Amino acid sequence: MNTPPTVTDRAKGVVAPALAGKMFRLGRYLPPPDLAPFLDHYWVVEWDLQGCPPHTQRTLPYPCVHVVFDRARTGIWGLTTGSFDYELKDAGKVCGLRFRPGAFRAFLGRPLHTITDQVLPLSAVFPWDEAAAQDAVLDTLDDTAMIEAAGALLRTDLPAPDPQVDRIAGILRAVESTPGLTQVEELAASAHMSVRSLQQLFSEYVGVSPKWVIRRFRLHEAADRLATGADVDLAALAHGLGYFDQAHFTSDFRRLVGKSPGRYRDEARQAGAM
């Protein structure tokens, strides 16, 4: 089997990436052409902390559904509106399929908001035996074999690609690439849609509101910049992200990341120095 191409962009959702890189290995791989209409990428996390204290890793969610093969909790993870904490202990590995925003609507057969902040068994959507599917993916030797097995399972019941997925991808690219875009009205105008139509599209296909997506991308951007330890003006950063004042930005950042922007930046700087 040939090793698939890897994702080259930084994994912005990983909190405290300097520390995280010492605790586990993260591999991210692009899907083959037949699965590209549905999948953003595969991901594999592997760790060996035997003889070491457990490590709780926090990640910040993107507007995506994940199918996860994990001895602790295999399942279909709807979009998580808060942060996600996972305790790494002993040794293990997990394989996930991150679906393109909106793409899981065709598999689920109903609006995505109905599974937001929920974990479903695989059998709720797919014609798979849960234990057999988990073993098929995790009882393999390497990343390539894992994602090949996961891809083979997905191919057993592929729906037709939905053109709305590409439309949503374009809208999200506008959000991610335009830091000054902070209002739903601006986003709707750029997408040539009414605010109401945009909200309905996101509820049906993404599972959250456009406002949530805009704010979350801005916080991802803030966490990514502060994770370098660079001397960022926090007041200017808050203003650039569309916050009325620094206090509201600090409150949202602490709620999602688990610490204030200043402390997060300082700890990243210390980790870099070490």
Tab-separated table of C-alpha atoms in Angstrom:
chain	number	residue	atom	x	y	z
A	1	MET	CA	0.000	0.000	0.000
A	2	ASN	CA	1.231	3.468	-0.854
A	3	THR	CA	1.370	6.052	1.906
A	4	PRO	CA	-1.227	8.757	1.138
A	5	PRO	CA	-0.203	12.418	0.943
A	6	THR	CA	-0.222	14.279	4.229
A	7	VAL	CA	-2.014	17.480	5.192
A	8	THR	CA	0.588	20.242	5.205
A	9	ASP	CA	-1.318	23.013	7.022
A	10	ARG	CA	-0.816	23.373	10.775
A	11	ALA	CA	-3.368	21.678	12.990
A	12	LYS	CA	-4.703	24.913	14.459
A	13	GLY	CA	-7.180	23.154	16.717
A	14	VAL	CA	-4.489	21.591	18.930
A	15	VAL	CA	-4.135	23.574	22.155
A	16	ALA	CA	-0.546	24.132	23.360
A	17	PRO	CA	1.010	22.483	20.284
A	18	ALA	CA	4.578	22.650	21.614
A	19	LEU	CA	3.652	20.498	24.610
A	20	ALA	CA	1.272	18.314	22.609
A	21	GLY	CA	4.028	17.348	20.193
A	22	LYS	CA	5.916	15.755	23.071
A	23	MET	CA	2.919	13.734	24.246
A	24	PHE	CA	1.580	12.154	21.083
A	25	ARG	CA	2.053	11.766	17.359
A	26	LEU	CA	-0.534	13.246	15.012
A	27	GLY	CA	-0.732	12.094	11.407
A	28	ARG	CA	-3.161	13.707	8.943
A	29	TYR	CA	-3.732	12.293	5.484
A	30	LEU	CA	-5.655	13.440	2.434
A	31	PRO	CA	-8.432	11.189	1.143
A	32	PRO	CA	-8.286	9.435	-2.241
A	33	PRO	CA	-10.217	11.037	-5.126
A	34	ASP	CA	-13.366	8.908	-4.706
A	35	LEU	CA	-13.732	9.963	-1.067
A	36	ALA	CA	-12.615	13.577	-1.496
A	37	PRO	CA	-16.213	14.827	-2.014
A	38	PHE	CA	-16.968	13.627	1.516
A	39	LEU	CA	-13.789	13.697	3.603
A	40	ASP	CA	-11.594	16.600	4.610
A	41	HIS	CA	-8.893	14.239	5.850
A	42	TYR	CA	-8.087	11.180	7.932
A	43	TRP	CA	-6.271	11.641	11.218
A	44	VAL	CA	-4.336	9.241	13.429
A	45	VAL	CA	-3.244	9.943	17.012
A	46	GLU	CA	-0.793	7.565	18.685
A	47	TRP	CA	0.864	7.831	22.089
A	48	ASP	CA	3.015	5.901	24.517
A	49	LEU	CA	2.926	7.327	28.040
A	50	GLN	CA	3.602	4.087	29.863
A	51	GLY	CA	5.304	4.919	33.143
A	52	CYS	CA	4.327	8.595	32.769
A	53	PRO	CA	1.421	10.598	34.202
A	54	PRO	CA	-1.673	10.864	31.981
A	55	HIS	CA	-1.927	13.899	29.718
A	56	THR	CA	-5.206	15.679	29.011
A	57	GLN	CA	-5.169	17.192	25.553
A	58	ARG	CA	-7.635	19.884	24.589
A	59	THR	CA	-8.664	20.507	20.992
A	60	LEU	CA	-10.784	23.278	19.507
A	61	PRO	CA	-13.562	22.120	17.198
A	62	TYR	CA	-14.024	22.912	13.534
A	63	PRO	CA	-17.511	22.779	11.975
A	64	CYS	CA	-17.062	19.124	11.022
A	65	VAL	CA	-18.459	15.706	11.905
A	66	HIS	CA	-15.951	12.965	12.783
A	67	VAL	CA	-16.244	9.189	12.596
A	68	VAL	CA	-13.823	7.907	15.229
A	69	PHE	CA	-12.378	4.447	15.822
A	70	ASP	CA	-11.247	4.366	19.432
A	71	ARG	CA	-11.089	1.489	21.921
A	72	ALA	CA	-12.480	3.858	24.553
A	73	ARG	CA	-15.304	5.395	22.532
A	74	THR	CA	-15.829	4.521	18.885
A	75	GLY	CA	-18.669	6.499	17.340
A	76	ILE	CA	-19.957	9.324	15.185
A	77	TRP	CA	-19.102	12.649	16.776
A	78	GLY	CA	-21.423	15.467	15.835
A	79	LEU	CA	-20.028	18.964	15.823
A	80	THR	CA	-18.831	19.895	19.313
A	81	THR	CA	-19.702	23.456	20.241
A	82	GLY	CA	-17.280	23.612	23.168
A	83	SER	CA	-13.699	22.471	23.509
A	84	PHE	CA	-12.908	18.758	23.619
A	85	ASP	CA	-10.658	17.175	26.252
A	86	TYR	CA	-9.153	13.708	25.832
A	87	GLU	CA	-7.081	11.937	28.464
A	88	LEU	CA	-4.068	10.117	27.035
A	89	LYS	CA	-2.747	7.392	29.314
A	90	ASP	CA	-0.678	4.231	28.935
A	91	ALA	CA	-0.387	3.596	25.184
A	92	GLY	CA	-2.903	3.655	22.382
A	93	LYS	CA	-3.983	4.885	18.990
A	94	VAL	CA	-7.119	6.390	17.519
A	95	CYS	CA	-8.149	6.815	13.886
A	96	GLY	CA	-10.655	9.394	12.729
A	97	LEU	CA	-12.363	10.515	9.548
A	98	ARG	CA	-13.033	14.236	9.451
A	99	PHE	CA	-15.884	14.944	7.067
A	100	ARG	CA	-16.074	18.096	5.021
A	101	PRO	CA	-18.452	20.652	6.540
A	102	GLY	CA	-21.925	19.702	5.355
A	103	ALA	CA	-20.895	16.396	3.806
A	104	PHE	CA	-22.267	14.200	6.570
A	105	ARG	CA	-25.820	15.429	5.847
A	106	ALA	CA	-26.090	12.915	2.995
A	107	PHE	CA	-25.058	10.029	5.271
A	108	LEU	CA	-27.249	11.065	8.198
A	109	GLY	CA	-30.363	11.770	6.162
A	110	ARG	CA	-31.544	14.591	8.402
A	111	PRO	CA	-30.370	18.073	9.483
A	112	LEU	CA	-26.956	18.178	11.122
A	113	HIS	CA	-28.173	20.283	14.045
A	114	THR	CA	-29.950	17.148	15.303
A	115	ILE	CA	-26.593	15.581	16.257
A	116	THR	CA	-24.693	18.672	17.430
A	117	ASP	CA	-22.895	17.901	20.708
A	118	GLN	CA	-23.888	14.239	20.444
A	119	VAL	CA	-22.025	10.955	19.908
A	120	LEU	CA	-23.895	8.277	17.961
A	121	PRO	CA	-23.030	4.614	17.583
A	122	LEU	CA	-21.725	3.722	14.137
A	123	SER	CA	-24.755	1.512	13.594
A	124	ALA	CA	-27.064	4.537	13.874
A	125	VAL	CA	-25.942	5.606	10.398
A	126	PHE	CA	-23.826	2.880	8.805
A	127	PRO	CA	-24.605	-0.795	8.058
A	128	TRP	CA	-21.563	-1.915	10.036
A	129	ASP	CA	-21.077	-4.193	12.973
A	130	GLU	CA	-19.525	-1.804	15.491
A	131	ALA	CA	-17.013	-4.194	17.054
A	132	ALA	CA	-15.960	-5.690	13.715
A	133	ALA	CA	-15.501	-2.243	12.151
A	134	GLN	CA	-13.429	-1.066	15.101
A	135	ASP	CA	-11.195	-4.129	14.935
A	136	ALA	CA	-10.808	-3.840	11.167
A	137	VAL	CA	-9.370	-0.352	11.566
A	138	LEU	CA	-7.402	-0.579	14.810
A	139	ASP	CA	-5.984	-4.106	14.470
A	140	THR	CA	-3.545	-2.916	11.807
A	141	LEU	CA	0.172	-2.252	11.737
A	142	ASP	CA	0.464	1.343	10.567
A	143	ASP	CA	-1.352	4.519	9.578
A	144	THR	CA	-1.689	3.530	5.938
A	145	ALA	CA	-3.384	0.250	6.780
A	146	MET	CA	-5.700	1.994	9.253
A	147	ILE	CA	-6.974	4.582	6.832
A	148	GLU	CA	-7.255	2.006	4.049
A	149	ALA	CA	-9.506	-0.068	6.305
A	150	ALA	CA	-11.568	2.970	7.311
A	151	GLY	CA	-11.946	4.026	3.698
A	152	ALA	CA	-13.063	0.543	2.685
A	153	LEU	CA	-15.809	0.675	5.316
A	154	LEU	CA	-17.005	4.060	4.112
A	155	ARG	CA	-17.187	2.872	0.517
A	156	THR	CA	-19.763	0.216	1.385
A	157	ASP	CA	-22.597	2.758	1.340
A	158	LEU	CA	-21.604	6.049	-0.310
A	159	PRO	CA	-24.350	8.567	-1.091
A	160	ALA	CA	-24.251	10.864	-4.087
A	161	PRO	CA	-22.107	13.966	-3.519
A	162	ASP	CA	-24.172	17.007	-2.551
A	163	PRO	CA	-23.406	20.275	-4.419
A	164	GLN	CA	-24.218	22.228	-1.270
A	165	VAL	CA	-20.958	20.951	0.264
A	166	ASP	CA	-18.858	22.921	-2.221
A	167	ARG	CA	-21.049	25.962	-1.657
A	168	ILE	CA	-20.478	25.732	2.092
A	169	ALA	CA	-16.740	25.238	1.533
A	170	GLY	CA	-16.611	28.519	-0.377
A	171	ILE	CA	-18.461	30.346	2.400
A	172	LEU	CA	-16.108	28.954	5.048
A	173	ARG	CA	-13.049	29.902	2.990
A	174	ALA	CA	-14.349	33.469	2.979
A	175	VAL	CA	-14.657	33.393	6.776
A	176	GLU	CA	-11.222	31.873	7.336
A	177	SER	CA	-9.358	34.060	4.857
A	178	THR	CA	-10.983	37.388	5.795
A	179	PRO	CA	-10.053	38.296	9.392
A	180	GLY	CA	-12.091	41.488	9.243
A	181	LEU	CA	-15.267	39.592	8.411
A	182	THR	CA	-17.009	39.397	11.774
A	183	GLN	CA	-20.709	39.939	11.059
A	184	VAL	CA	-23.266	37.444	9.731
A	185	GLU	CA	-24.733	40.167	7.504
A	186	GLU	CA	-21.347	40.608	5.809
A	187	LEU	CA	-20.984	36.879	5.283
A	188	ALA	CA	-24.483	36.558	3.833
A	189	ALA	CA	-23.816	39.423	1.419
A	190	SER	CA	-20.525	37.873	0.283
A	191	ALA	CA	-22.373	34.578	-0.340
A	192	HIS	CA	-25.185	36.394	-2.192
A	193	MET	CA	-27.736	35.053	0.279
A	194	SER	CA	-30.154	36.530	2.773
A	195	VAL	CA	-29.227	36.189	6.438
A	196	ARG	CA	-32.197	33.874	6.965
A	197	SER	CA	-31.201	31.607	4.062
A	198	LEU	CA	-27.628	31.432	5.325
A	199	GLN	CA	-28.819	30.521	8.821
A	200	GLN	CA	-31.081	27.786	7.443
A	201	LEU	CA	-28.256	26.378	5.302
A	202	PHE	CA	-25.910	26.198	8.284
A	203	SER	CA	-28.526	24.651	10.567
A	204	GLU	CA	-29.299	21.970	7.978
A	205	TYR	CA	-25.790	21.177	6.774
A	206	VAL	CA	-23.299	22.362	9.399
A	207	GLY	CA	-25.195	22.039	12.672
A	208	VAL	CA	-24.492	25.469	14.131
A	209	SER	CA	-25.200	29.099	13.264
A	210	PRO	CA	-23.053	31.248	10.954
A	211	LYS	CA	-22.324	33.488	13.963
A	212	TRP	CA	-20.846	30.499	15.849
A	213	VAL	CA	-18.648	29.629	12.850
A	214	ILE	CA	-17.347	33.178	12.448
A	215	ARG	CA	-16.535	33.504	16.122
A	216	ARG	CA	-14.915	30.075	16.268
A	217	PHE	CA	-12.636	30.736	13.289
A	218	ARG	CA	-11.572	34.015	14.888
A	219	LEU	CA	-10.734	32.241	18.167
A	220	HIS	CA	-8.827	29.557	16.263
A	221	GLU	CA	-6.839	32.303	14.611
A	222	ALA	CA	-6.141	33.956	17.963
A	223	ALA	CA	-5.019	30.691	19.586
A	224	ASP	CA	-2.775	29.905	16.626
A	225	ARG	CA	-1.064	33.300	16.787
A	226	LEU	CA	-0.623	33.200	20.548
A	227	ALA	CA	0.733	29.625	20.450
A	228	THR	CA	3.898	30.957	18.817
A	229	GLY	CA	4.661	33.020	21.924
A	230	ALA	CA	4.893	36.152	19.796
A	231	ASP	CA	4.427	39.517	21.496
A	232	VAL	CA	0.851	40.135	20.332
A	233	ASP	CA	-1.066	43.238	21.394
A	234	LEU	CA	-4.091	41.583	23.002
A	235	ALA	CA	-6.327	44.661	22.818
A	236	ALA	CA	-5.601	45.055	19.099
A	237	LEU	CA	-6.133	41.350	18.569
A	238	ALA	CA	-9.541	41.482	20.290
A	239	HIS	CA	-10.580	44.467	18.187
A	240	GLY	CA	-9.428	42.765	14.989
A	241	LEU	CA	-11.530	39.733	15.833
A	242	GLY	CA	-14.644	41.873	16.090
A	243	TYR	CA	-14.938	42.041	19.879
A	244	PHE	CA	-16.382	45.130	21.513
A	245	ASP	CA	-13.650	45.053	24.127
A	246	GLN	CA	-10.746	42.947	25.362
A	247	ALA	CA	-12.689	41.662	28.383
A	248	HIS	CA	-15.252	39.869	26.193
A	249	PHE	CA	-12.489	38.377	24.057
A	250	THR	CA	-10.638	37.185	27.155
A	251	SER	CA	-13.806	35.591	28.528
A	252	ASP	CA	-14.529	33.681	25.286
A	253	PHE	CA	-10.903	32.637	24.905
A	254	ARG	CA	-10.654	31.359	28.485
A	255	ARG	CA	-13.910	29.436	28.131
A	256	LEU	CA	-12.678	27.662	24.994
A	257	VAL	CA	-8.939	27.269	25.593
A	258	GLY	CA	-8.980	26.965	29.382
A	259	LYS	CA	-6.749	29.934	30.199
A	260	SER	CA	-6.500	33.642	29.432
A	261	PRO	CA	-4.880	34.821	26.170
A	262	GLY	CA	-1.982	36.364	28.082
A	263	ARG	CA	-1.258	33.238	30.069
A	264	TYR	CA	-1.578	31.054	26.968
A	265	ARG	CA	0.933	33.247	25.114
A	266	ASP	CA	3.360	33.274	28.051
A	267	GLU	CA	3.239	29.511	28.501
A	268	ALA	CA	3.830	29.031	24.770
A	269	ARG	CA	6.834	31.326	25.012
A	270	GLN	CA	8.231	29.317	27.924
A	271	ALA	CA	7.674	26.034	26.070
A	272	GLY	CA	9.504	27.415	23.055
A	273	ALA	CA	12.436	28.503	25.183
A	274	MET	CA	12.705	25.032	26.699
